[in-house]
Amino acid sequence: MLNYTTYHHKSSTEWVTFVHGAGGSSSIWYKQVREFKKHFNVLLLDLRGHGKSKVAFKDAFNKKYTFDVIVQDIVQVLDHEKLEKSHFIGISLGTILIRNLAEKYPNRVRSMIMGGAIMKLNFRSQLLMRLGVIFKSVIPYMLLYKLFAFIIMPRKNHKQSRLLFVREAKKLYQKEFIKWIKLTTEVNPLLRFFRSKDVKIPTLYVMGEQDYLFLPSIKKIVSEHKFARLFVIEDCGHVVNVEQPLVFNTNTISFINQSINSSVRGN
């Protein structure tokens, strides 16, 4: 089972589950935990091979991961903690996992907050991923990861996010890094399906104004999906929860409370 941490609120029955991206860990939410646990029960988890989640022996020899398999890891934790429903907050590739979880288990998801969401890979990002696969056996994976981080987060004000993700990525084994790189190169059909279908769960996309690779596609999705909203943070790049934590926390907590109130009125 994945490594995870829970924080229990003395009165709230609402749970918020945080899902990090590829190469990160639950530690990237350190600017959220203190504020969120004042309002809700909190679940932080490390995806397989990340943070303190060691790869199970039976999975160590698997050459390929799928998004369904990774989602099942998350559901296993929910089941173990007997959490029927949760609000989910993701960053970067974590948003794909949350959206897939909502597709497979819609009754488990109260709302979705998608930070630095990836719902379409443009030509530049597809080329980046394919180069990673081509050179994975030639170039040390940390050099590749640093290159990826710089392309996605190139500005001076993105430096803290770059350094954080590079630091966490150092905890990955090279074989594990390669599995996740391969996973991202095969995501296009899944993202195409997500863009075409409104999952009918309250969704807030929180994007940085400078997230040039992914913001344009999110604007289009929000214009077409009835249950989706967009909040753009000025002077901010891809990792919105790290670069602008106060703005991120204020708006996401407000969104969750609005979702709760709407649900109560609906009942």
PDB file of C-alpha atoms in Angstrom:
ATOM      1  CA  MET A   1       0.000   0.000   0.000  1.00  0.00           C
ATOM      2  CA  LEU A   2       1.055   3.595  -0.616  1.00  0.00           C
ATOM      3  CA  ASN A   3       2.658   5.563   2.172  1.00  0.00           C
ATOM      4  CA  TYR A   4       0.188   8.143   3.470  1.00  0.00           C
ATOM      5  CA  THR A   5      -0.499  10.530   6.334  1.00  0.00           C
ATOM      6  CA  THR A   6      -3.828  11.657   7.785  1.00  0.00           C
ATOM      7  CA  TYR A   7      -4.786  14.679   9.857  1.00  0.00           C
ATOM      8  CA  HIS A   8      -8.132  14.417  11.646  1.00  0.00           C
ATOM      9  CA  HIS A   9     -10.299  17.446  12.304  1.00  0.00           C
ATOM     10  CA  LYS A  10     -12.157  17.580  15.607  1.00  0.00           C
ATOM     11  CA  SER A  11     -15.562  18.317  14.033  1.00  0.00           C
ATOM     12  CA  SER A  12     -15.505  18.309  10.221  1.00  0.00           C
ATOM     13  CA  THR A  13     -16.605  15.176   8.365  1.00  0.00           C
ATOM     14  CA  GLU A  14     -15.169  16.419   5.052  1.00  0.00           C
ATOM     15  CA  TRP A  15     -11.951  14.909   3.699  1.00  0.00           C
ATOM     16  CA  VAL A  16      -9.458  16.510   1.322  1.00  0.00           C
ATOM     17  CA  THR A  17      -6.989  14.212  -0.454  1.00  0.00           C
ATOM     18  CA  PHE A  18      -3.821  15.675  -2.007  1.00  0.00           C
ATOM     19  CA  VAL A  19      -2.233  14.010  -5.048  1.00  0.00           C
ATOM     20  CA  HIS A  20       1.224  15.167  -6.158  1.00  0.00           C
ATOM     21  CA  GLY A  21       2.731  14.937  -9.649  1.00  0.00           C
ATOM     22  CA  ALA A  22       5.429  12.778 -11.240  1.00  0.00           C
ATOM     23  CA  GLY A  23       8.764  13.179  -9.512  1.00  0.00           C
ATOM     24  CA  GLY A  24       7.254  14.891  -6.471  1.00  0.00           C
ATOM     25  CA  SER A  25       5.968  13.589  -3.144  1.00  0.00           C
ATOM     26  CA  SER A  26       3.447  14.534  -0.468  1.00  0.00           C
ATOM     27  CA  SER A  27       6.027  17.007   0.875  1.00  0.00           C
ATOM     28  CA  ILE A  28       5.163  19.477  -1.922  1.00  0.00           C
ATOM     29  CA  TRP A  29       1.954  20.266  -0.016  1.00  0.00           C
ATOM     30  CA  TYR A  30       3.807  21.641   3.015  1.00  0.00           C
ATOM     31  CA  LYS A  31       2.399  25.131   2.351  1.00  0.00           C
ATOM     32  CA  GLN A  32      -1.163  23.757   2.352  1.00  0.00           C
ATOM     33  CA  VAL A  33      -1.295  21.308   5.274  1.00  0.00           C
ATOM     34  CA  ARG A  34      -1.319  23.800   8.136  1.00  0.00           C
ATOM     35  CA  GLU A  35      -4.200  25.809   6.665  1.00  0.00           C
ATOM     36  CA  PHE A  36      -6.300  22.924   5.348  1.00  0.00           C
ATOM     37  CA  LYS A  37      -6.246  20.911   8.543  1.00  0.00           C
ATOM     38  CA  LYS A  38      -7.885  23.876  10.302  1.00  0.00           C
ATOM     39  CA  HIS A  39     -10.985  23.250   8.184  1.00  0.00           C
ATOM     40  CA  PHE A  40     -11.023  19.622   7.023  1.00  0.00           C
ATOM     41  CA  ASN A  41      -9.678  16.141   7.526  1.00  0.00           C
ATOM     42  CA  VAL A  42      -6.582  15.803   5.344  1.00  0.00           C
ATOM     43  CA  LEU A  43      -5.075  12.827   3.518  1.00  0.00           C
ATOM     44  CA  LEU A  44      -1.596  13.113   1.984  1.00  0.00           C
ATOM     45  CA  LEU A  45      -0.156  10.249  -0.042  1.00  0.00           C
ATOM     46  CA  ASP A  46       3.010   9.342  -1.926  1.00  0.00           C
ATOM     47  CA  LEU A  47       2.425   7.756  -5.336  1.00  0.00           C
ATOM     48  CA  ARG A  48       4.174   4.451  -6.022  1.00  0.00           C
ATOM     49  CA  GLY A  49       7.927   4.825  -6.233  1.00  0.00           C
ATOM     50  CA  HIS A  50       7.740   8.389  -4.859  1.00  0.00           C
ATOM     51  CA  GLY A  51       8.512   9.744  -1.408  1.00  0.00           C
ATOM     52  CA  LYS A  52       8.253   6.919   1.106  1.00  0.00           C
ATOM     53  CA  SER A  53       6.090   4.654  -1.088  1.00  0.00           C
ATOM     54  CA  LYS A  54       8.348   1.776  -1.985  1.00  0.00           C
ATOM     55  CA  VAL A  55       7.488  -0.262  -5.046  1.00  0.00           C
ATOM     56  CA  ALA A  56       5.961  -3.625  -4.116  1.00  0.00           C
ATOM     57  CA  PHE A  57       8.071  -6.644  -5.049  1.00  0.00           C
ATOM     58  CA  LYS A  58       5.402  -7.902  -7.469  1.00  0.00           C
ATOM     59  CA  ASP A  59       5.485  -4.524  -9.288  1.00  0.00           C
ATOM     60  CA  ALA A  60       9.261  -4.118  -9.354  1.00  0.00           C
ATOM     61  CA  PHE A  61       9.572  -6.185 -12.537  1.00  0.00           C
ATOM     62  CA  ASN A  62       6.613  -4.621 -14.338  1.00  0.00           C
ATOM     63  CA  LYS A  63       7.940  -2.679 -17.287  1.00  0.00           C
ATOM     64  CA  LYS A  64       4.828  -0.565 -17.698  1.00  0.00           C
ATOM     65  CA  TYR A  65       2.437   1.446 -15.536  1.00  0.00           C
ATOM     66  CA  THR A  66      -1.092   2.492 -16.489  1.00  0.00           C
ATOM     67  CA  PHE A  67      -3.220   5.308 -15.143  1.00  0.00           C
ATOM     68  CA  ASP A  68      -5.839   2.790 -14.018  1.00  0.00           C
ATOM     69  CA  VAL A  69      -3.253   0.907 -11.947  1.00  0.00           C
ATOM     70  CA  ILE A  70      -2.030   4.113 -10.269  1.00  0.00           C
ATOM     71  CA  VAL A  71      -5.617   5.183  -9.530  1.00  0.00           C
ATOM     72  CA  GLN A  72      -6.280   1.810  -7.940  1.00  0.00           C
ATOM     73  CA  ASP A  73      -3.391   2.508  -5.545  1.00  0.00           C
ATOM     74  CA  ILE A  74      -5.213   5.657  -4.389  1.00  0.00           C
ATOM     75  CA  VAL A  75      -8.556   3.871  -4.034  1.00  0.00           C
ATOM     76  CA  GLN A  76      -6.881   1.204  -1.918  1.00  0.00           C
ATOM     77  CA  VAL A  77      -5.844   3.892   0.579  1.00  0.00           C
ATOM     78  CA  LEU A  78      -9.361   5.360   0.613  1.00  0.00           C
ATOM     79  CA  ASP A  79     -10.810   1.910   1.271  1.00  0.00           C
ATOM     80  CA  HIS A  80      -8.277   1.210   4.008  1.00  0.00           C
ATOM     81  CA  GLU A  81      -9.238   4.457   5.754  1.00  0.00           C
ATOM     82  CA  LYS A  82     -12.951   3.779   5.075  1.00  0.00           C
ATOM     83  CA  LEU A  83     -13.341   7.075   3.219  1.00  0.00           C
ATOM     84  CA  GLU A  84     -16.406   6.859   1.028  1.00  0.00           C
ATOM     85  CA  LYS A  85     -15.905  10.322  -0.489  1.00  0.00           C
ATOM     86  CA  SER A  86     -13.272  13.016  -0.591  1.00  0.00           C
ATOM     87  CA  HIS A  87     -12.484  16.325  -2.207  1.00  0.00           C
ATOM     88  CA  PHE A  88      -9.320  15.921  -4.293  1.00  0.00           C
ATOM     89  CA  ILE A  89      -6.537  18.408  -4.940  1.00  0.00           C
ATOM     90  CA  GLY A  90      -3.868  17.616  -7.504  1.00  0.00           C
ATOM     91  CA  ILE A  91      -0.901  19.287  -9.113  1.00  0.00           C
ATOM     92  CA  SER A  92       0.489  18.672 -12.608  1.00  0.00           C
ATOM     93  CA  LEU A  93       0.292  14.966 -13.508  1.00  0.00           C
ATOM     94  CA  GLY A  94      -1.661  14.392 -10.285  1.00  0.00           C
ATOM     95  CA  THR A  95      -4.600  16.155 -11.964  1.00  0.00           C
ATOM     96  CA  ILE A  96      -4.735  13.426 -14.629  1.00  0.00           C
ATOM     97  CA  LEU A  97      -4.925  10.796 -11.893  1.00  0.00           C
ATOM     98  CA  ILE A  98      -7.750  12.636 -10.123  1.00  0.00           C
ATOM     99  CA  ARG A  99      -9.690  13.053 -13.361  1.00  0.00           C
ATOM    100  CA  ASN A 100      -9.262   9.355 -14.124  1.00  0.00           C
ATOM    101  CA  LEU A 101     -10.371   8.459 -10.610  1.00  0.00           C
ATOM    102  CA  ALA A 102     -13.486  10.600 -11.117  1.00  0.00           C
ATOM    103  CA  GLU A 103     -14.188   8.691 -14.331  1.00  0.00           C
ATOM    104  CA  LYS A 104     -13.786   5.268 -12.734  1.00  0.00           C
ATOM    105  CA  TYR A 105     -15.231   6.066  -9.289  1.00  0.00           C
ATOM    106  CA  PRO A 106     -17.414   9.200  -9.602  1.00  0.00           C
ATOM    107  CA  ASN A 107     -19.207   8.472  -6.335  1.00  0.00           C
ATOM    108  CA  ARG A 108     -15.922   8.765  -4.431  1.00  0.00           C
ATOM    109  CA  VAL A 109     -15.230  12.346  -5.570  1.00  0.00           C
ATOM    110  CA  ARG A 110     -17.000  15.360  -4.021  1.00  0.00           C
ATOM    111  CA  SER A 111     -15.040  17.987  -5.923  1.00  0.00           C
ATOM    112  CA  MET A 112     -11.797  18.367  -7.853  1.00  0.00           C
ATOM    113  CA  ILE A 113      -9.193  21.112  -7.646  1.00  0.00           C
ATOM    114  CA  MET A 114      -6.705  20.882 -10.488  1.00  0.00           C
ATOM    115  CA  GLY A 115      -3.540  22.919  -9.976  1.00  0.00           C
ATOM    116  CA  GLY A 116      -1.250  23.326 -12.976  1.00  0.00           C
ATOM    117  CA  ALA A 117      -3.600  20.925 -14.731  1.00  0.00           C
ATOM    118  CA  ILE A 118      -2.451  18.840 -17.676  1.00  0.00           C
ATOM    119  CA  MET A 119      -5.368  18.136 -19.988  1.00  0.00           C
ATOM    120  CA  LYS A 120      -3.560  18.417 -23.309  1.00  0.00           C
ATOM    121  CA  LEU A 121       0.029  17.953 -24.444  1.00  0.00           C
ATOM    122  CA  ASN A 122       0.856  20.453 -27.168  1.00  0.00           C
ATOM    123  CA  PHE A 123       3.531  19.764 -29.773  1.00  0.00           C
ATOM    124  CA  ARG A 124       6.327  21.122 -27.580  1.00  0.00           C
ATOM    125  CA  SER A 125       5.384  19.061 -24.531  1.00  0.00           C
ATOM    126  CA  GLN A 126       4.864  15.898 -26.635  1.00  0.00           C
ATOM    127  CA  LEU A 127       8.305  16.382 -28.184  1.00  0.00           C
ATOM    128  CA  LEU A 128       9.767  16.844 -24.706  1.00  0.00           C
ATOM    129  CA  MET A 129       8.311  13.554 -23.475  1.00  0.00           C
ATOM    130  CA  ARG A 130       9.396  11.614 -26.554  1.00  0.00           C
ATOM    131  CA  LEU A 131      12.938  12.922 -26.276  1.00  0.00           C
ATOM    132  CA  GLY A 132      12.912  11.693 -22.689  1.00  0.00           C
ATOM    133  CA  VAL A 133      12.036   8.174 -23.852  1.00  0.00           C
ATOM    134  CA  ILE A 134      14.620   8.234 -26.648  1.00  0.00           C
ATOM    135  CA  PHE A 135      17.497   9.409 -24.445  1.00  0.00           C
ATOM    136  CA  LYS A 136      16.484   7.698 -21.187  1.00  0.00           C
ATOM    137  CA  SER A 137      19.271   5.109 -21.504  1.00  0.00           C
ATOM    138  CA  VAL A 138      21.928   7.592 -22.616  1.00  0.00           C
ATOM    139  CA  ILE A 139      21.437  10.658 -20.423  1.00  0.00           C
ATOM    140  CA  PRO A 140      21.297  10.375 -16.597  1.00  0.00           C
ATOM    141  CA  TYR A 141      17.652  10.684 -15.571  1.00  0.00           C
ATOM    142  CA  MET A 142      18.305  13.594 -13.197  1.00  0.00           C
ATOM    143  CA  LEU A 143      19.754  15.616 -16.063  1.00  0.00           C
ATOM    144  CA  LEU A 144      16.619  14.882 -18.068  1.00  0.00           C
ATOM    145  CA  TYR A 145      14.402  15.815 -15.154  1.00  0.00           C
ATOM    146  CA  LYS A 146      16.220  19.116 -14.629  1.00  0.00           C
ATOM    147  CA  LEU A 147      15.743  19.868 -18.327  1.00  0.00           C
ATOM    148  CA  PHE A 148      12.017  19.053 -18.105  1.00  0.00           C
ATOM    149  CA  ALA A 149      11.653  21.224 -14.999  1.00  0.00           C
ATOM    150  CA  PHE A 150      13.388  24.166 -16.678  1.00  0.00           C
ATOM    151  CA  ILE A 151      11.264  23.962 -19.843  1.00  0.00           C
ATOM    152  CA  ILE A 152       8.016  23.756 -17.860  1.00  0.00           C
ATOM    153  CA  MET A 153       9.097  26.344 -15.252  1.00  0.00           C
ATOM    154  CA  PRO A 154      11.618  28.623 -17.018  1.00  0.00           C
ATOM    155  CA  ARG A 155      11.276  31.963 -15.211  1.00  0.00           C
ATOM    156  CA  LYS A 156      13.183  33.340 -12.253  1.00  0.00           C
ATOM    157  CA  ASN A 157      10.075  33.291 -10.048  1.00  0.00           C
ATOM    158  CA  HIS A 158       9.642  29.556 -10.836  1.00  0.00           C
ATOM    159  CA  LYS A 159      13.015  28.698  -9.308  1.00  0.00           C
ATOM    160  CA  GLN A 160      11.645  27.533  -5.944  1.00  0.00           C
ATOM    161  CA  SER A 161       9.273  25.104  -7.692  1.00  0.00           C
ATOM    162  CA  ARG A 162      12.053  23.792  -9.934  1.00  0.00           C
ATOM    163  CA  LEU A 163      14.392  23.161  -7.022  1.00  0.00           C
ATOM    164  CA  LEU A 164      11.652  21.481  -4.974  1.00  0.00           C
ATOM    165  CA  PHE A 165      10.723  19.059  -7.733  1.00  0.00           C
ATOM    166  CA  VAL A 166      14.339  18.287  -8.605  1.00  0.00           C
ATOM    167  CA  ARG A 167      15.081  17.580  -4.947  1.00  0.00           C
ATOM    168  CA  GLU A 168      12.153  15.167  -4.690  1.00  0.00           C
ATOM    169  CA  ALA A 169      12.978  13.516  -8.019  1.00  0.00           C
ATOM    170  CA  LYS A 170      16.407  12.560  -6.666  1.00  0.00           C
ATOM    171  CA  LYS A 171      14.620  10.049  -4.434  1.00  0.00           C
ATOM    172  CA  LEU A 172      13.376   8.134  -7.493  1.00  0.00           C
ATOM    173  CA  TYR A 173      15.252   5.178  -8.944  1.00  0.00           C
ATOM    174  CA  GLN A 174      16.102   5.490 -12.644  1.00  0.00           C
ATOM    175  CA  LYS A 175      13.895   2.488 -13.566  1.00  0.00           C
ATOM    176  CA  GLU A 176      10.983   4.114 -11.762  1.00  0.00           C
ATOM    177  CA  PHE A 177      11.570   7.411 -13.551  1.00  0.00           C
ATOM    178  CA  ILE A 178      11.534   5.624 -16.915  1.00  0.00           C
ATOM    179  CA  LYS A 179       8.194   3.937 -16.109  1.00  0.00           C
ATOM    180  CA  TRP A 180       6.587   7.305 -15.372  1.00  0.00           C
ATOM    181  CA  ILE A 181       8.082   8.896 -18.491  1.00  0.00           C
ATOM    182  CA  LYS A 182       6.637   6.092 -20.618  1.00  0.00           C
ATOM    183  CA  LEU A 183       3.273   6.548 -18.908  1.00  0.00           C
ATOM    184  CA  THR A 184       3.103  10.221 -19.905  1.00  0.00           C
ATOM    185  CA  THR A 185       3.931   9.500 -23.548  1.00  0.00           C
ATOM    186  CA  GLU A 186       0.825   7.311 -23.843  1.00  0.00           C
ATOM    187  CA  VAL A 187      -1.642   9.715 -22.254  1.00  0.00           C
ATOM    188  CA  ASN A 188      -2.972  11.560 -25.324  1.00  0.00           C
ATOM    189  CA  PRO A 189      -6.040   9.346 -25.998  1.00  0.00           C
ATOM    190  CA  LEU A 190      -7.036   9.570 -22.332  1.00  0.00           C
ATOM    191  CA  LEU A 191      -6.686  13.370 -22.277  1.00  0.00           C
ATOM    192  CA  ARG A 192      -8.680  13.638 -25.496  1.00  0.00           C
ATOM    193  CA  PHE A 193     -11.504  11.715 -23.811  1.00  0.00           C
ATOM    194  CA  PHE A 194     -11.333  13.923 -20.699  1.00  0.00           C
ATOM    195  CA  ARG A 195     -11.554  17.083 -22.811  1.00  0.00           C
ATOM    196  CA  SER A 196     -14.628  15.799 -24.628  1.00  0.00           C
ATOM    197  CA  LYS A 197     -16.567  14.757 -21.525  1.00  0.00           C
ATOM    198  CA  ASP A 198     -17.820  16.867 -18.626  1.00  0.00           C
ATOM    199  CA  VAL A 199     -17.648  14.551 -15.625  1.00  0.00           C
ATOM    200  CA  LYS A 200     -20.382  16.572 -13.801  1.00  0.00           C
ATOM    201  CA  ILE A 201     -18.371  16.995 -10.609  1.00  0.00           C
ATOM    202  CA  PRO A 202     -17.590  20.519  -9.333  1.00  0.00           C
ATOM    203  CA  THR A 203     -14.123  21.292 -10.682  1.00  0.00           C
ATOM    204  CA  LEU A 204     -11.823  24.250 -10.131  1.00  0.00           C
ATOM    205  CA  TYR A 205      -8.787  24.653 -12.360  1.00  0.00           C
ATOM    206  CA  VAL A 206      -6.105  26.782 -10.687  1.00  0.00           C
ATOM    207  CA  MET A 207      -3.539  27.827 -13.266  1.00  0.00           C
ATOM    208  CA  GLY A 208      -0.570  30.157 -13.320  1.00  0.00           C
ATOM    209  CA  GLU A 209      -0.709  33.050 -15.764  1.00  0.00           C
ATOM    210  CA  GLN A 210       2.765  31.988 -16.971  1.00  0.00           C
ATOM    211  CA  ASP A 211       1.925  28.289 -17.423  1.00  0.00           C
ATOM    212  CA  TYR A 212       2.293  28.651 -21.178  1.00  0.00           C
ATOM    213  CA  LEU A 213       2.349  24.916 -21.960  1.00  0.00           C
ATOM    214  CA  PHE A 214      -0.978  24.025 -20.351  1.00  0.00           C
ATOM    215  CA  LEU A 215      -3.132  27.114 -19.684  1.00  0.00           C
ATOM    216  CA  PRO A 216      -4.548  27.546 -23.236  1.00  0.00           C
ATOM    217  CA  SER A 217      -6.148  24.086 -23.287  1.00  0.00           C
ATOM    218  CA  ILE A 218      -7.661  24.594 -19.824  1.00  0.00           C
ATOM    219  CA  LYS A 219      -9.314  27.829 -20.927  1.00  0.00           C
ATOM    220  CA  LYS A 220     -10.983  25.912 -23.760  1.00  0.00           C
ATOM    221  CA  ILE A 221     -12.148  23.092 -21.457  1.00  0.00           C
ATOM    222  CA  VAL A 222     -13.711  25.531 -18.981  1.00  0.00           C
ATOM    223  CA  SER A 223     -15.596  27.269 -21.792  1.00  0.00           C
ATOM    224  CA  GLU A 224     -17.156  23.924 -22.768  1.00  0.00           C
ATOM    225  CA  HIS A 225     -17.689  22.115 -19.426  1.00  0.00           C
ATOM    226  CA  LYS A 226     -20.637  23.268 -17.327  1.00  0.00           C
ATOM    227  CA  PHE A 227     -19.205  22.056 -14.002  1.00  0.00           C
ATOM    228  CA  ALA A 228     -15.734  23.568 -14.473  1.00  0.00           C
ATOM    229  CA  ARG A 229     -14.374  26.916 -13.318  1.00  0.00           C
ATOM    230  CA  LEU A 230     -10.993  28.565 -13.866  1.00  0.00           C
ATOM    231  CA  PHE A 231      -8.947  30.729 -11.528  1.00  0.00           C
ATOM    232  CA  VAL A 232      -5.759  32.198 -13.011  1.00  0.00           C
ATOM    233  CA  ILE A 233      -3.039  33.401 -10.628  1.00  0.00           C
ATOM    234  CA  GLU A 234      -1.016  36.367 -11.883  1.00  0.00           C
ATOM    235  CA  ASP A 235       2.798  36.268 -11.995  1.00  0.00           C
ATOM    236  CA  CYS A 236       2.759  32.525 -11.412  1.00  0.00           C
ATOM    237  CA  GLY A 237       3.975  29.465 -13.283  1.00  0.00           C
ATOM    238  CA  HIS A 238       3.064  25.772 -13.284  1.00  0.00           C
ATOM    239  CA  VAL A 239       3.347  24.816  -9.608  1.00  0.00           C
ATOM    240  CA  VAL A 240       0.735  27.215  -8.272  1.00  0.00           C
ATOM    241  CA  ASN A 241       0.537  25.789  -4.740  1.00  0.00           C
ATOM    242  CA  VAL A 242       4.251  26.433  -4.135  1.00  0.00           C
ATOM    243  CA  GLU A 243       4.651  29.772  -5.910  1.00  0.00           C
ATOM    244  CA  GLN A 244       1.483  31.449  -4.594  1.00  0.00           C
ATOM    245  CA  PRO A 245       0.373  29.413  -1.555  1.00  0.00           C
ATOM    246  CA  LEU A 246      -1.716  32.126   0.120  1.00  0.00           C
ATOM    247  CA  VAL A 247      -3.764  32.803  -3.019  1.00  0.00           C
ATOM    248  CA  PHE A 248      -4.013  29.085  -3.744  1.00  0.00           C
ATOM    249  CA  ASN A 249      -5.144  28.169  -0.219  1.00  0.00           C
ATOM    250  CA  THR A 250      -7.696  30.958   0.086  1.00  0.00           C
ATOM    251  CA  ASN A 251      -9.404  30.235  -3.210  1.00  0.00           C
ATOM    252  CA  THR A 252      -9.371  26.454  -2.987  1.00  0.00           C
ATOM    253  CA  ILE A 253     -10.740  26.352   0.559  1.00  0.00           C
ATOM    254  CA  SER A 254     -13.466  28.768  -0.517  1.00  0.00           C
ATOM    255  CA  PHE A 255     -14.302  26.537  -3.489  1.00  0.00           C
ATOM    256  CA  ILE A 256     -14.558  23.429  -1.307  1.00  0.00           C
ATOM    257  CA  ASN A 257     -16.857  25.224   1.133  1.00  0.00           C
ATOM    258  CA  GLN A 258     -19.038  26.396  -1.756  1.00  0.00           C
ATOM    259  CA  SER A 259     -19.226  22.797  -3.039  1.00  0.00           C
ATOM    260  CA  ILE A 260     -20.247  21.591   0.423  1.00  0.00           C
ATOM    261  CA  ASN A 261     -22.917  24.254   0.767  1.00  0.00           C
ATOM    262  CA  SER A 262     -24.282  23.543  -2.735  1.00  0.00           C
ATOM    263  CA  SER A 263     -24.483  19.849  -1.888  1.00  0.00           C
ATOM    264  CA  VAL A 264     -26.369  20.578   1.341  1.00  0.00           C
ATOM    265  CA  ARG A 265     -28.857  22.815  -0.475  1.00  0.00           C
ATOM    266  CA  GLY A 266     -29.264  20.168  -3.166  1.00  0.00           C
ATOM    267  CA  ASN A 267     -30.276  17.619  -0.536  1.00  0.00           C
TER     268      ASN A 267
END
